[in-house]
Every structure is written in structure tokens, then in C-alpha cells.
DNA sequence: ACCGGACTTTGCTCTCGCGCAAATAGCGGC
DNA sequence: GCCGCTATTTGCGCGAGAGCAAAGTCCGGT
């Protein structure tokens, strides 16, 4: 892709340890794509035709149950891989990917995963590190869902979003893409009603400030207390 | 390991595609160990000194929360890898591993992971396939915990155990290692009381038969319906 | 500026499943 | 075979949070 400048993206942790010329070659095999917000990049169950690197924006990865309920598995931030079914030995995407905002994405044909992974070991190693980290995260989430109550889970989800993608404003830390109450509920296994009630209560106490698809964390430490060992008697 | 006969374990899916002589070399670097039941193989947070292959028995992988609650992440059956922190880019074990019954285990020093993974690509590929499958599983569990109710989750957990390790008896399919009500509750994010109540009810209906640390599935199809319908048996 | 749809708030009710407690039963060790 | 420990069962009450419903609010489009 002549439009891509390797020096702009060499800093991505994913390319740590990858030689500059390997990086150039890797990028030459990729295609750059733009998605306006709320566009589907791929669907669960679909043939895994490509794997992706998010260059700019935020992407929501969603699983849909047979009953039609949605669960948000994670948000992808820029610099992260997604849709790497091939690296996991899958031939179908296990989830949907949807742009939460306008996005720029690099895509490689899935068919070249094998040759790429053989040719660029540093890249491959970083990829598997990512996979390892995600396995960790997923298991953390299992533990959280199995042991913590809704209030803690919601507090934790908001904290994570704020840490992952927070932007400083004069009010506090703003999650810099649109997140609805429903989204939060789909991240935490609850309902939008409960999330709304919690946010209202927290706003009363000055812990957060929230609006339509917008959440600002004012007192992160108080949220952290709610997320962690909140002992009630 | 002169005691190990490569031909006995060449059939393990993990070694699919690995040349016989590579397999022999791989095994020569491993150490065989025995654990009587309820022995700790490694602990969460401990330095990842080794990675393991279970040759015989069943192993419980458990995470412990800061509050001391336990969550059973998975059971390992014979032929499966575990403790592969190194392959995930971790330097500490993220969970405990405990033998559920008497076990035979192969262990490799963690330090050789890198060289092994470079030298035996087929083995490495299979390992990462395993990791991918586990990521899948973990995310399935997240979805399950987030959307299904306790009865479905418990039914599903028991079905999975029966499929994974079930032994045919005249009564039905017996889970062939000791599982307590508490264990089931720690797999499903509920309490031993609720599990006990469910098993009692199911026993009334002739769906299962259970005793002390013992569960026999009699009518798998009925359990599958309770679990939510999309389960194979 | 207005309209309509999407998002949010909030009240009320109801129930699933947890927490506590006490009784019972089965297994292993001596 | 007996004892003690551990696992299991079961009753009861309660509370977190889901489900339902209706009102309110904000935003984008024409």
C-alpha cells in the first residue's frame, strides 16, 4: 500500500522487534479500508476471509446468542489486531465486528496468515502474545461474572473503558466514543435499566457525569472502590 | 525419558503432524511425574517453571479471587496441555492446577519453550490451536454467564463433563472422577445449595442419578433441553 | 424550528437464587 | 464396626436485580 507510511505505524507494540524492511513488506500485502460508524466489518459465522489491524477508531466485538441476545466481548482500540480467526485455527469468525466510530483498518487476506506467520516470526510472536493476553482477559471476565455483583461489574467496565480510551476534559475523564446504557449492560451481563439506575445514583454522588451515549468519570478512585472489595454488611 | 514409549502417545492430537523422530526428541526433554489425587501441581501467581502434558488422570484448573472465592476455569483431560504460560507470553501461572484423581504428567522446563517452539513447528501450531480453542471456550463461558440462568448453566456444565470424561455404566453416563456439588457451583457461578437442589429435582425426574461426589447422566437429551437446546450428546 | 425516533429515566412488582441454619447421610481411617 | 469428618439435603426468608410500563429528553434530519 503505497499510501501507508511504515514510520507512522512502526511504533505499534504489535511491531516491536519487527525489522523495518519486514514491516514494509508486511504492509505491502495489506489493504487499507475506511468504515463510517456503525458499519459491520464482519459477522459471526462468516467465513474468515481476512484479518485486521485497527489503525484509527474503536471497534466493538459482539457475540450473539441463539436467542438473539448480544454480548460485547471487547472493544478494540487503535493499534490492536482483530478478526484473527486464522491465528486461532478457526475458519469462521466467532463474533461480529462493528465500527463504534469512523475507523481506518488494515486488512490482510486470511489465506496468507500461514506464510506471513512463517516469514515474520517477531510479528507472529507478538500476535500470540496478544492472543494470550486475550485469553487472560476472557478468563478474568469469567471470574468476574461468576463472583461479583452487578454494581461491581458495571463500575469495573466503566473504569476499564476510561483507562483504555479515556480522554481528559475539564470535567474528568471522558470515554471518547459513544457508549449507551445498553452497551454497558451488554458488557456486564445486566440490563440497560440497571445500568441507568447505577449511573443516576453515581451522578448524584458526583462520581460520574453522563449523558446520551456519553460517560465522564469524575472520581475514578471511588469507582475503583465500587469495582473492588466493596464490603457490605 | 527411557520409560516413555513414543508409540503410546503418538496418537495424541497434539502430536498430529509431528514426525516420529521429532516426537522422540521432544519426549527426551520431558520429565514424567506422578501426582496422587488432590495434589497441587502449580499455584496461581507462581513463577512458571514448566509446562505440562497430562498423560493420565484429570486436572482441575482453578482461579482464586482476592476475596478467596474459587472459580473452576476448566478440567484438563489426558492428552491435553496445561500450564502453558510460556506459550501465552506470561511468566507466572494465572491459575492453580490440582489433580482431581491420581495423575501422570509430562513436564518440560519452561525455559525451553522458545527453542522447542522454533524447532517443532507442527507441535507449536497444534499448541496455538489449543490456545485458540481455549479462548473460544472462555468467551463462550462469558456469554453463558452473561445471558443464561443458573439452571441452564448447571445443566450445561454437567453435560460437558459427561461428554468430556463420561464413562458408560449400566445406569447411564458416569462422570469418571469425583465432582462435588461445590465443584459444580464453582464452575457455574452459583452456590452448592442451588446445585444440590437442581440435582435433587433432576433425580426426581429421572434425568440424573447422583451421590457423594458422583454424578450419572441418565437422560442426556433432557439435560440438553434444560441447557438450552443447542448441545450435542 | 420542528418532528420523530432513539435513548434514558424511573416507578412498581415479582421472582430467582443466595444466605443462613440445621438435619442427614456416606466414606475413610482406626 | 464405630467414629468423626465431610458432603449433601432441605426449609425458610429476603433482597438484588430483572421485567414491564410509561414518561421524559435529546439529537439529527428536513
mmCIF file with all atom_site columns, C-alpha atoms in Angstrom, chain A residues 63-67 69-74 87-90 94-95 128-129 131-143 145-148 152 186 188-190 228-229 231, chain B residues 63-65 67 69-74 87-90 94-95 125 128-143 145-148 152 186 188-190 228 230:
data_model
loop_
_atom_site.group_PDB
_atom_site.id
_atom_site.type_symbol
_atom_site.label_atom_id
_atom_site.label_alt_id
_atom_site.label_comp_id
_atom_site.label_asym_id
_atom_site.label_entity_id
_atom_site.label_seq_id
_atom_site.pdbx_PDB_ins_code
_atom_site.Cartn_x
_atom_site.Cartn_y
_atom_site.Cartn_z
_atom_site.occupancy
_atom_site.B_iso_or_equiv
_atom_site.pdbx_formal_charge
_atom_site.auth_seq_id
_atom_site.auth_comp_id
_atom_site.auth_asym_id
_atom_site.auth_atom_id
_atom_site.pdbx_PDB_model_num
ATOM 1  C CA . UNK A 1 63  ? -21.308 -12.219 20.158 1.00 0.00 ? 63  UNK A CA 1
ATOM 2  C CA . UNK A 1 64  ? -24.905 -13.045 19.508 1.00 0.00 ? 64  UNK A CA 1
ATOM 3  C CA . UNK A 1 65  ? -26.612 -15.893 21.293 1.00 0.00 ? 65  UNK A CA 1
ATOM 4  C CA . UNK A 1 66  ? -29.036 -18.266 19.616 1.00 0.00 ? 66  UNK A CA 1
ATOM 5  C CA . UNK A 1 67  ? -31.768 -16.342 21.456 1.00 0.00 ? 67  UNK A CA 1
ATOM 6  C CA . UNK A 1 69  ? -29.100 -11.543 22.894 1.00 0.00 ? 69  UNK A CA 1
ATOM 7  C CA . UNK A 1 70  ? -25.902 -9.601  22.360 1.00 0.00 ? 70  UNK A CA 1
ATOM 8  C CA . UNK A 1 71  ? -22.769 -9.744  24.473 1.00 0.00 ? 71  UNK A CA 1
ATOM 9  C CA . UNK A 1 72  ? -19.967 -7.277  23.911 1.00 0.00 ? 72  UNK A CA 1
ATOM 10 C CA . UNK A 1 73  ? -16.792 -9.300  24.160 1.00 0.00 ? 73  UNK A CA 1
ATOM 11 C CA . UNK A 1 74  ? -14.400 -6.359  23.940 1.00 0.00 ? 74  UNK A CA 1
ATOM 12 C CA . UNK A 1 87  ? -4.197  -17.420 14.062 1.00 0.00 ? 87  UNK A CA 1
ATOM 13 C CA . UNK A 1 88  ? -6.553  -19.330 16.332 1.00 0.00 ? 88  UNK A CA 1
ATOM 14 C CA . UNK A 1 89  ? -7.030  -22.181 13.921 1.00 0.00 ? 89  UNK A CA 1
ATOM 15 C CA . UNK A 1 90  ? -10.604 -21.187 13.104 1.00 0.00 ? 90  UNK A CA 1
ATOM 16 C CA . UNK A 1 94  ? -16.621 -16.283 16.151 1.00 0.00 ? 94  UNK A CA 1
ATOM 17 C CA . UNK A 1 95  ? -18.155 -12.826 16.628 1.00 0.00 ? 95  UNK A CA 1
ATOM 18 C CA . UNK A 1 128 ? 0.352   -14.886 20.008 1.00 0.00 ? 128 UNK A CA 1
ATOM 19 C CA . UNK A 1 129 ? 1.186   -12.686 22.916 1.00 0.00 ? 129 UNK A CA 1
ATOM 20 C CA . UNK A 1 131 ? -3.934  -13.971 21.949 1.00 0.00 ? 131 UNK A CA 1
ATOM 21 C CA . UNK A 1 132 ? -2.507  -14.987 25.289 1.00 0.00 ? 132 UNK A CA 1
ATOM 22 C CA . UNK A 1 133 ? -3.466  -11.658 26.782 1.00 0.00 ? 133 UNK A CA 1
ATOM 23 C CA . UNK A 1 134 ? -6.988  -12.043 25.468 1.00 0.00 ? 134 UNK A CA 1
ATOM 24 C CA . UNK A 1 135 ? -7.317  -15.498 26.924 1.00 0.00 ? 135 UNK A CA 1
ATOM 25 C CA . UNK A 1 136 ? -6.296  -13.993 30.222 1.00 0.00 ? 136 UNK A CA 1
ATOM 26 C CA . UNK A 1 137 ? -8.812  -11.237 29.901 1.00 0.00 ? 137 UNK A CA 1
ATOM 27 C CA . UNK A 1 138 ? -11.584 -13.600 28.944 1.00 0.00 ? 138 UNK A CA 1
ATOM 28 C CA . UNK A 1 139 ? -10.897 -15.749 31.963 1.00 0.00 ? 139 UNK A CA 1
ATOM 29 C CA . UNK A 1 140 ? -10.800 -12.694 34.179 1.00 0.00 ? 140 UNK A CA 1
ATOM 30 C CA . UNK A 1 141 ? -14.211 -11.837 32.862 1.00 0.00 ? 141 UNK A CA 1
ATOM 31 C CA . UNK A 1 142 ? -15.475 -15.325 33.605 1.00 0.00 ? 142 UNK A CA 1
ATOM 32 C CA . UNK A 1 143 ? -14.293 -14.980 37.171 1.00 0.00 ? 143 UNK A CA 1
ATOM 33 C CA . UNK A 1 145 ? -19.202 -12.691 36.120 1.00 0.00 ? 145 UNK A CA 1
ATOM 34 C CA . UNK A 1 146 ? -19.150 -15.732 38.363 1.00 0.00 ? 146 UNK A CA 1
ATOM 35 C CA . UNK A 1 147 ? -18.316 -13.947 41.583 1.00 0.00 ? 147 UNK A CA 1
ATOM 36 C CA . UNK A 1 148 ? -19.096 -10.252 41.520 1.00 0.00 ? 148 UNK A CA 1
ATOM 37 C CA . UNK A 1 152 ? -19.055 -4.002  40.806 1.00 0.00 ? 152 UNK A CA 1
ATOM 38 C CA . UNK A 1 186 ? -24.143 -5.995  27.214 1.00 0.00 ? 186 UNK A CA 1
ATOM 39 C CA . UNK A 1 188 ? -21.600 -6.736  32.054 1.00 0.00 ? 188 UNK A CA 1
ATOM 40 C CA . UNK A 1 189 ? -24.448 -9.184  31.757 1.00 0.00 ? 189 UNK A CA 1
ATOM 41 C CA . UNK A 1 190 ? -27.194 -6.963  33.101 1.00 0.00 ? 190 UNK A CA 1
ATOM 42 C CA . UNK A 1 228 ? -13.242 -3.870  44.035 1.00 0.00 ? 228 UNK A CA 1
ATOM 43 C CA . UNK A 1 229 ? -13.799 -5.138  47.530 1.00 0.00 ? 229 UNK A CA 1
ATOM 44 C CA . UNK A 1 231 ? -17.864 -4.958  51.699 1.00 0.00 ? 231 UNK A CA 1
ATOM 45 C CA . UNK B 2 63  ? -8.657  -19.296 39.807 1.00 0.00 ? 63  UNK B CA 1
ATOM 46 C CA . UNK B 2 64  ? -8.883  -17.708 43.194 1.00 0.00 ? 64  UNK B CA 1
ATOM 47 C CA . UNK B 2 65  ? -10.287 -14.240 43.637 1.00 0.00 ? 65  UNK B CA 1
ATOM 48 C CA . UNK B 2 67  ? -11.800 -12.436 48.264 1.00 0.00 ? 67  UNK B CA 1
ATOM 49 C CA . UNK B 2 69  ? -13.604 -17.409 46.186 1.00 0.00 ? 69  UNK B CA 1
ATOM 50 C CA . UNK B 2 70  ? -12.711 -20.166 43.781 1.00 0.00 ? 70  UNK B CA 1
ATOM 51 C CA . UNK B 2 71  ? -13.710 -20.451 40.164 1.00 0.00 ? 71  UNK B CA 1
ATOM 52 C CA . UNK B 2 72  ? -13.018 -23.639 38.237 1.00 0.00 ? 72  UNK B CA 1
ATOM 53 C CA . UNK B 2 73  ? -11.801 -22.500 34.843 1.00 0.00 ? 73  UNK B CA 1
ATOM 54 C CA . UNK B 2 74  ? -11.684 -25.957 33.269 1.00 0.00 ? 74  UNK B CA 1
ATOM 55 C CA . UNK B 2 87  ? 3.239   -20.028 25.112 1.00 0.00 ? 87  UNK B CA 1
ATOM 56 C CA . UNK B 2 88  ? 0.976   -17.163 26.169 1.00 0.00 ? 88  UNK B CA 1
ATOM 57 C CA . UNK B 2 89  ? 3.816   -14.798 26.894 1.00 0.00 ? 89  UNK B CA 1
ATOM 58 C CA . UNK B 2 90  ? 3.270   -14.950 30.637 1.00 0.00 ? 90  UNK B CA 1
ATOM 59 C CA . UNK B 2 94  ? -2.557  -17.436 36.091 1.00 0.00 ? 94  UNK B CA 1
ATOM 60 C CA . UNK B 2 95  ? -4.326  -20.216 37.998 1.00 0.00 ? 95  UNK B CA 1
ATOM 61 C CA . UNK B 2 125 ? 0.976   -24.966 15.605 1.00 0.00 ? 125 UNK B CA 1
ATOM 62 C CA . UNK B 2 128 ? -1.609  -22.495 19.401 1.00 0.00 ? 128 UNK B CA 1
ATOM 63 C CA . UNK B 2 129 ? -4.643  -24.228 18.062 1.00 0.00 ? 129 UNK B CA 1
ATOM 64 C CA . UNK B 2 130 ? -5.266  -25.393 21.587 1.00 0.00 ? 130 UNK B CA 1
ATOM 65 C CA . UNK B 2 131 ? -4.872  -21.867 22.865 1.00 0.00 ? 131 UNK B CA 1
ATOM 66 C CA . UNK B 2 132 ? -7.288  -20.633 20.236 1.00 0.00 ? 132 UNK B CA 1
ATOM 67 C CA . UNK B 2 133 ? -9.807  -23.263 21.230 1.00 0.00 ? 133 UNK B CA 1
ATOM 68 C CA . UNK B 2 134 ? -9.489  -22.226 24.847 1.00 0.00 ? 134 UNK B CA 1
ATOM 69 C CA . UNK B 2 135 ? -10.014 -18.589 24.011 1.00 0.00 ? 135 UNK B CA 1
ATOM 70 C CA . UNK B 2 136 ? -13.166 -19.654 22.228 1.00 0.00 ? 136 UNK B CA 1
ATOM 71 C CA . UNK B 2 137 ? -14.310 -21.670 25.179 1.00 0.00 ? 137 UNK B CA 1
ATOM 72 C CA . UNK B 2 138 ? -13.601 -18.895 27.613 1.00 0.00 ? 138 UNK B CA 1
ATOM 73 C CA . UNK B 2 139 ? -15.635 -16.476 25.557 1.00 0.00 ? 139 UNK B CA 1
ATOM 74 C CA . UNK B 2 140 ? -18.442 -18.976 25.276 1.00 0.00 ? 140 UNK B CA 1
ATOM 75 C CA . UNK B 2 141 ? -18.431 -19.137 29.030 1.00 0.00 ? 141 UNK B CA 1
ATOM 76 C CA . UNK B 2 142 ? -18.577 -15.374 29.279 1.00 0.00 ? 142 UNK B CA 1
ATOM 77 C CA . UNK B 2 143 ? -21.606 -15.342 27.038 1.00 0.00 ? 143 UNK B CA 1
ATOM 78 C CA . UNK B 2 145 ? -22.652 -16.422 32.348 1.00 0.00 ? 145 UNK B CA 1
ATOM 79 C CA . UNK B 2 146 ? -23.916 -13.144 30.972 1.00 0.00 ? 146 UNK B CA 1
ATOM 80 C CA . UNK B 2 147 ? -27.110 -14.451 29.423 1.00 0.00 ? 147 UNK B CA 1
ATOM 81 C CA . UNK B 2 148 ? -28.221 -17.770 30.860 1.00 0.00 ? 148 UNK B CA 1
ATOM 82 C CA . UNK B 2 152 ? -29.155 -23.824 32.193 1.00 0.00 ? 152 UNK B CA 1
ATOM 83 C CA . UNK B 2 186 ? -17.605 -23.134 41.184 1.00 0.00 ? 186 UNK B CA 1
ATOM 84 C CA . UNK B 2 188 ? -21.121 -22.187 37.035 1.00 0.00 ? 188 UNK B CA 1
ATOM 85 C CA . UNK B 2 189 ? -21.049 -19.194 39.318 1.00 0.00 ? 189 UNK B CA 1
ATOM 86 C CA . UNK B 2 190 ? -23.656 -20.322 41.786 1.00 0.00 ? 190 UNK B CA 1
ATOM 87 C CA . UNK B 2 228 ? -30.780 -24.510 26.094 1.00 0.00 ? 228 UNK B CA 1
ATOM 88 C CA . UNK B 2 230 ? -28.035 -26.400 21.205 1.00 0.00 ? 230 UNK B CA 1
#
